[in-house]
Amino acid sequence: MPEPTRFTRRSDLGWPSESPASDADPKNGLVIHYDSNDQNLANRPHSACVDYWNSVRDYHVNTNGWDDLGYSFLACAHGYVVEGRGTFKEQAAQRGDNDTYYSCSLANGPTDPITGDQIEAVRELRAWLMEPETSIAGTVVGHRDLSATACPGDTAYALVQDDVFAQPPTGSNPEGDEMPTYVSINKSDDAPAEGIERGEWSQIHFDANISNGSDNHHTSDDPTSLLRGPCDYSG
């Protein structure tokens, strides 16, 4: 397949277009990684994922003293594949296998959810890396398969073991048709909030909108509210 549907190159982030890391030609497959701390990126705008990726690179370069960010790619909660070191580069991600596997960080912490768009992004990345130019094996492993570590966390590792990441892409990650990450609905000030499930489309009907001065919009008869917050809305 061509490059992933939502693909951000390093140059789009203002980084040098090619990583200064040593050349390599990984063939064994793809290693899944996580962050040891929860990041809550699924409930924040995609710009937070970009900020996270920039901060990881800054830490790896300026604190660890590495040539570049340690990972090959990021597959974020919003379904984007973001370039790290990219293809044909040795990594600093899984000691002993930095030149035999490509690495993919989910930027998830131990209890952060893994979204359907994120799974699709990993599948698209895997399929793209299996193309003739890079021609990796279709194997997907967790960091803990290669080293004594908790990475990539129990949630992601269960998906690795069940071969969820190693399936072909479903085509459910169309560019420009992003799924809302979270929306909250309140029927009245004293009613409990009702969450819309991530990864599912929901239709909300509104009459003439009014505002009570707070961060919501509601109808005059039935105060169902669409609350503004750190999420992606589509309407």
Short mmCIF file of C-alpha atoms in Angstrom, two decimals:
data_model
loop_
_atom_site.label_atom_id
_atom_site.label_comp_id
_atom_site.label_asym_id
_atom_site.label_seq_id
_atom_site.Cartn_x
_atom_site.Cartn_y
_atom_site.Cartn_z
CA MET A 1 0.00 0.00 0.00
CA PRO A 2 1.11 3.65 -0.28
CA GLU A 3 2.25 5.53 2.79
CA PRO A 4 -0.24 5.69 5.69
CA THR A 5 -3.36 7.78 5.09
CA ARG A 6 -2.53 10.33 7.78
CA PHE A 7 1.23 10.58 7.51
CA THR A 8 3.32 13.39 8.98
CA ARG A 9 6.93 13.60 7.90
CA ARG A 10 9.72 14.92 10.11
CA SER A 11 10.13 17.92 7.85
CA ASP A 12 6.50 18.86 8.56
CA LEU A 13 7.54 19.24 12.21
CA GLY A 14 10.41 21.57 11.35
CA TRP A 15 13.03 18.84 11.84
CA PRO A 16 15.79 18.03 9.32
CA SER A 17 14.24 15.92 6.57
CA GLU A 18 16.65 13.04 7.25
CA SER A 19 17.62 11.74 10.67
CA PRO A 20 21.35 11.98 11.49
CA ALA A 21 21.22 8.45 12.96
CA SER A 22 23.31 5.67 11.44
CA ASP A 23 21.94 3.85 8.41
CA ALA A 24 20.29 0.45 8.86
CA ASP A 25 17.93 -1.85 6.99
CA PRO A 26 15.60 -3.49 9.55
CA LYS A 27 13.80 -6.55 8.18
CA ASN A 28 12.44 -8.53 11.14
CA GLY A 29 9.23 -6.57 11.69
CA LEU A 30 7.76 -3.89 13.93
CA VAL A 31 8.18 -3.38 17.71
CA ILE A 32 5.38 -1.71 19.70
CA HIS A 33 6.36 0.70 22.50
CA TYR A 34 4.53 2.84 25.06
CA ASP A 35 5.23 5.67 27.48
CA SER A 36 5.64 4.72 31.13
CA ASN A 37 3.30 7.58 32.13
CA ASP A 38 -0.32 8.16 31.08
CA GLN A 39 -0.59 10.99 28.53
CA ASN A 40 -4.38 11.23 28.00
CA LEU A 41 -3.79 12.11 24.35
CA ALA A 42 -6.97 10.41 23.13
CA ASN A 43 -9.02 13.07 24.93
CA ARG A 44 -6.95 15.99 23.67
CA PRO A 45 -6.53 17.58 20.21
CA HIS A 46 -4.06 16.01 17.79
CA SER A 47 -1.80 19.03 18.32
CA ALA A 48 -1.07 17.57 21.78
CA CYS A 49 0.36 14.47 20.08
CA VAL A 50 2.66 16.66 17.99
CA ASP A 51 3.74 18.55 21.12
CA TYR A 52 4.41 15.22 22.84
CA TRP A 53 6.53 13.96 19.93
CA ASN A 54 8.56 17.17 19.88
CA SER A 55 9.13 16.93 23.64
CA VAL A 56 10.29 13.31 23.38
CA ARG A 57 12.77 14.26 20.68
CA ASP A 58 14.03 17.18 22.77
CA TYR A 59 14.54 14.88 25.77
CA HIS A 60 16.27 12.16 23.78
CA VAL A 61 18.63 14.62 22.08
CA ASN A 62 19.33 17.18 24.79
CA THR A 63 19.09 15.02 27.94
CA ASN A 64 20.09 11.56 26.73
CA GLY A 65 22.59 12.93 24.23
CA TRP A 66 21.32 10.75 21.39
CA ASP A 67 21.60 11.63 17.71
CA ASP A 68 17.83 11.91 17.37
CA LEU A 69 14.52 10.80 18.81
CA GLY A 70 14.84 7.10 19.59
CA TYR A 71 11.83 5.68 17.71
CA SER A 72 11.16 5.13 14.04
CA PHE A 73 7.50 6.21 14.13
CA LEU A 74 4.58 7.29 16.29
CA ALA A 75 1.04 5.93 15.80
CA CYS A 76 -1.12 8.37 17.72
CA ALA A 77 -4.61 8.08 19.19
CA HIS A 78 -6.08 10.15 16.34
CA GLY A 79 -4.86 7.77 13.65
CA TYR A 80 -1.78 9.65 12.47
CA VAL A 81 1.55 8.03 11.72
CA VAL A 82 4.26 10.57 12.56
CA GLU A 83 7.83 10.06 11.42
CA GLY A 84 10.59 9.77 14.00
CA ARG A 85 13.90 8.49 12.68
CA GLY A 86 11.97 7.06 9.75
CA THR A 87 13.05 4.30 7.40
CA PHE A 88 16.55 2.90 6.92
CA LYS A 89 17.83 4.27 10.22
CA GLU A 90 19.17 2.57 13.35
CA GLN A 91 17.11 3.38 16.44
CA ALA A 92 17.63 3.80 20.18
CA ALA A 93 14.48 1.94 21.17
CA GLN A 94 15.14 -1.76 21.77
CA ARG A 95 18.73 -2.56 22.70
CA GLY A 96 20.16 -5.40 20.63
CA ASP A 97 17.51 -5.03 17.93
CA ASN A 98 17.80 -1.39 16.94
CA ASP A 99 18.94 -2.33 13.44
CA THR A 100 16.78 -5.43 12.94
CA TYR A 101 13.26 -4.11 13.72
CA TYR A 102 11.48 -0.82 13.17
CA SER A 103 9.98 0.75 16.30
CA CYS A 104 6.54 2.32 16.75
CA SER A 105 5.55 4.26 19.85
CA LEU A 106 1.87 4.52 20.75
CA ALA A 107 2.55 7.41 23.18
CA ASN A 108 0.15 5.66 25.56
CA GLY A 109 0.65 5.19 29.27
CA PRO A 110 -0.34 2.08 31.28
CA THR A 111 -4.05 2.98 31.57
CA ASP A 112 -4.52 5.15 28.47
CA PRO A 113 -7.03 3.68 25.98
CA ILE A 114 -5.88 2.46 22.58
CA THR A 115 -8.24 3.80 19.95
CA GLY A 116 -9.53 2.12 16.82
CA ASP A 117 -7.88 4.83 14.71
CA GLN A 118 -4.59 4.09 16.46
CA ILE A 119 -4.84 0.38 15.68
CA GLU A 120 -5.60 1.21 12.06
CA ALA A 121 -2.56 3.53 11.95
CA VAL A 122 -0.27 0.71 13.14
CA ARG A 123 -1.78 -1.63 10.54
CA GLU A 124 -1.23 0.92 7.78
CA LEU A 125 2.36 1.49 8.94
CA ARG A 126 3.05 -2.25 8.96
CA ALA A 127 1.54 -2.72 5.49
CA TRP A 128 3.55 0.19 4.12
CA LEU A 129 6.81 -1.13 5.59
CA MET A 130 6.09 -4.52 4.00
CA GLU A 131 6.20 -2.92 0.53
CA PRO A 132 9.21 -3.89 -1.66
CA GLU A 133 11.32 -0.82 -0.84
CA THR A 134 11.62 -1.69 2.85
CA SER A 135 10.18 -5.24 2.69
CA ILE A 136 9.99 -6.03 6.39
CA ALA A 137 8.50 -9.25 7.70
CA GLY A 138 4.92 -8.86 8.87
CA THR A 139 5.84 -9.75 12.45
CA VAL A 140 4.65 -7.38 15.20
CA VAL A 141 6.16 -7.83 18.66
CA GLY A 142 6.11 -5.94 21.94
CA HIS A 143 9.24 -4.41 23.43
CA ARG A 144 8.99 -6.95 26.26
CA ASP A 145 9.46 -9.76 23.73
CA LEU A 146 12.98 -8.48 23.14
CA SER A 147 14.00 -7.09 26.54
CA ALA A 148 13.14 -7.37 30.24
CA THR A 149 10.65 -4.49 30.40
CA ALA A 150 6.97 -3.76 31.04
CA CYS A 151 6.77 -1.96 27.68
CA PRO A 152 4.42 -1.70 25.79
CA GLY A 153 2.07 -2.19 28.76
CA ASP A 154 -0.50 -4.92 29.29
CA THR A 155 -3.21 -3.35 27.11
CA ALA A 156 -1.03 -2.96 24.03
CA TYR A 157 0.72 -6.27 24.60
CA ALA A 158 -2.61 -8.11 24.64
CA LEU A 159 -3.26 -6.67 21.18
CA VAL A 160 0.19 -7.82 20.08
CA GLN A 161 -0.46 -11.35 21.34
CA ASP A 162 -3.87 -11.47 19.65
CA ASP A 163 -2.32 -10.32 16.34
CA VAL A 164 -4.62 -7.28 16.26
CA PHE A 165 -1.85 -5.01 14.97
CA ALA A 166 -0.74 -7.64 12.44
CA GLN A 167 -4.00 -7.58 10.47
CA PRO A 168 -4.38 -5.81 7.10
CA PRO A 169 -5.74 -2.26 7.25
CA THR A 170 -9.53 -2.03 7.07
CA GLY A 171 -9.63 1.30 5.25
CA SER A 172 -11.51 2.88 8.16
CA ASN A 173 -9.04 5.73 8.62
CA PRO A 174 -9.97 8.10 5.74
CA GLU A 175 -8.07 11.36 5.55
CA GLY A 176 -10.15 14.37 6.50
CA ASP A 177 -12.92 12.28 8.09
CA GLU A 178 -11.77 12.12 11.68
CA MET A 179 -13.89 10.52 14.37
CA PRO A 180 -14.71 12.70 17.40
CA THR A 181 -12.58 11.56 20.29
CA TYR A 182 -15.00 12.48 23.06
CA VAL A 183 -18.24 14.37 23.45
CA SER A 184 -20.24 14.90 26.64
CA ILE A 185 -24.01 15.43 26.73
CA ASN A 186 -25.88 16.99 29.64
CA LYS A 187 -29.68 17.04 29.70
CA SER A 188 -29.85 19.49 32.62
CA ASP A 189 -27.59 20.99 35.22
CA ASP A 190 -28.38 18.25 37.74
CA ALA A 191 -28.46 15.31 35.28
CA PRO A 192 -25.46 12.98 35.04
CA ALA A 193 -23.17 13.38 32.04
CA GLU A 194 -23.66 10.87 29.25
CA GLY A 195 -20.63 9.91 27.20
CA ILE A 196 -20.66 9.06 23.51
CA GLU A 197 -18.49 6.04 22.78
CA ARG A 198 -15.23 6.76 21.01
CA GLY A 199 -15.02 5.24 17.55
CA GLU A 200 -18.77 5.35 16.88
CA TRP A 201 -20.74 7.99 15.00
CA SER A 202 -23.64 9.55 16.92
CA GLN A 203 -26.22 12.04 15.67
CA ILE A 204 -27.30 14.88 17.93
CA HIS A 205 -30.30 17.05 17.02
CA PHE A 206 -30.43 20.71 18.04
CA ASP A 207 -33.11 23.34 17.65
CA ALA A 208 -32.31 27.05 17.84
CA ASN A 209 -29.12 27.31 19.87
CA ILE A 210 -28.88 29.59 22.86
CA SER A 211 -26.08 30.02 25.35
CA ASN A 212 -26.30 30.53 29.07
CA GLY A 213 -22.88 32.13 29.19
CA SER A 214 -21.02 28.95 30.08
CA ASP A 215 -19.08 26.66 27.79
CA ASN A 216 -22.08 24.94 26.24
CA HIS A 217 -24.84 25.44 23.69
CA HIS A 218 -28.32 24.07 24.22
CA THR A 219 -31.92 24.33 23.09
CA SER A 220 -34.42 26.53 24.86
CA ASP A 221 -36.83 23.65 25.56
CA ASP A 222 -34.52 20.74 26.34
CA PRO A 223 -31.09 21.82 27.60
CA THR A 224 -29.07 19.08 25.94
CA SER A 225 -25.54 20.43 25.85
CA LEU A 226 -22.55 19.88 23.64
CA LEU A 227 -19.72 20.81 25.96
CA ARG A 228 -16.60 22.40 24.57
CA GLY A 229 -13.34 20.91 25.72
CA PRO A 230 -10.08 19.27 24.65
CA CYS A 231 -11.60 17.08 21.94
CA ASP A 232 -12.14 16.95 18.19
CA TYR A 233 -15.66 17.79 17.02
CA SER A 234 -17.20 17.03 13.65
CA GLY A 235 -20.52 18.44 12.64
#
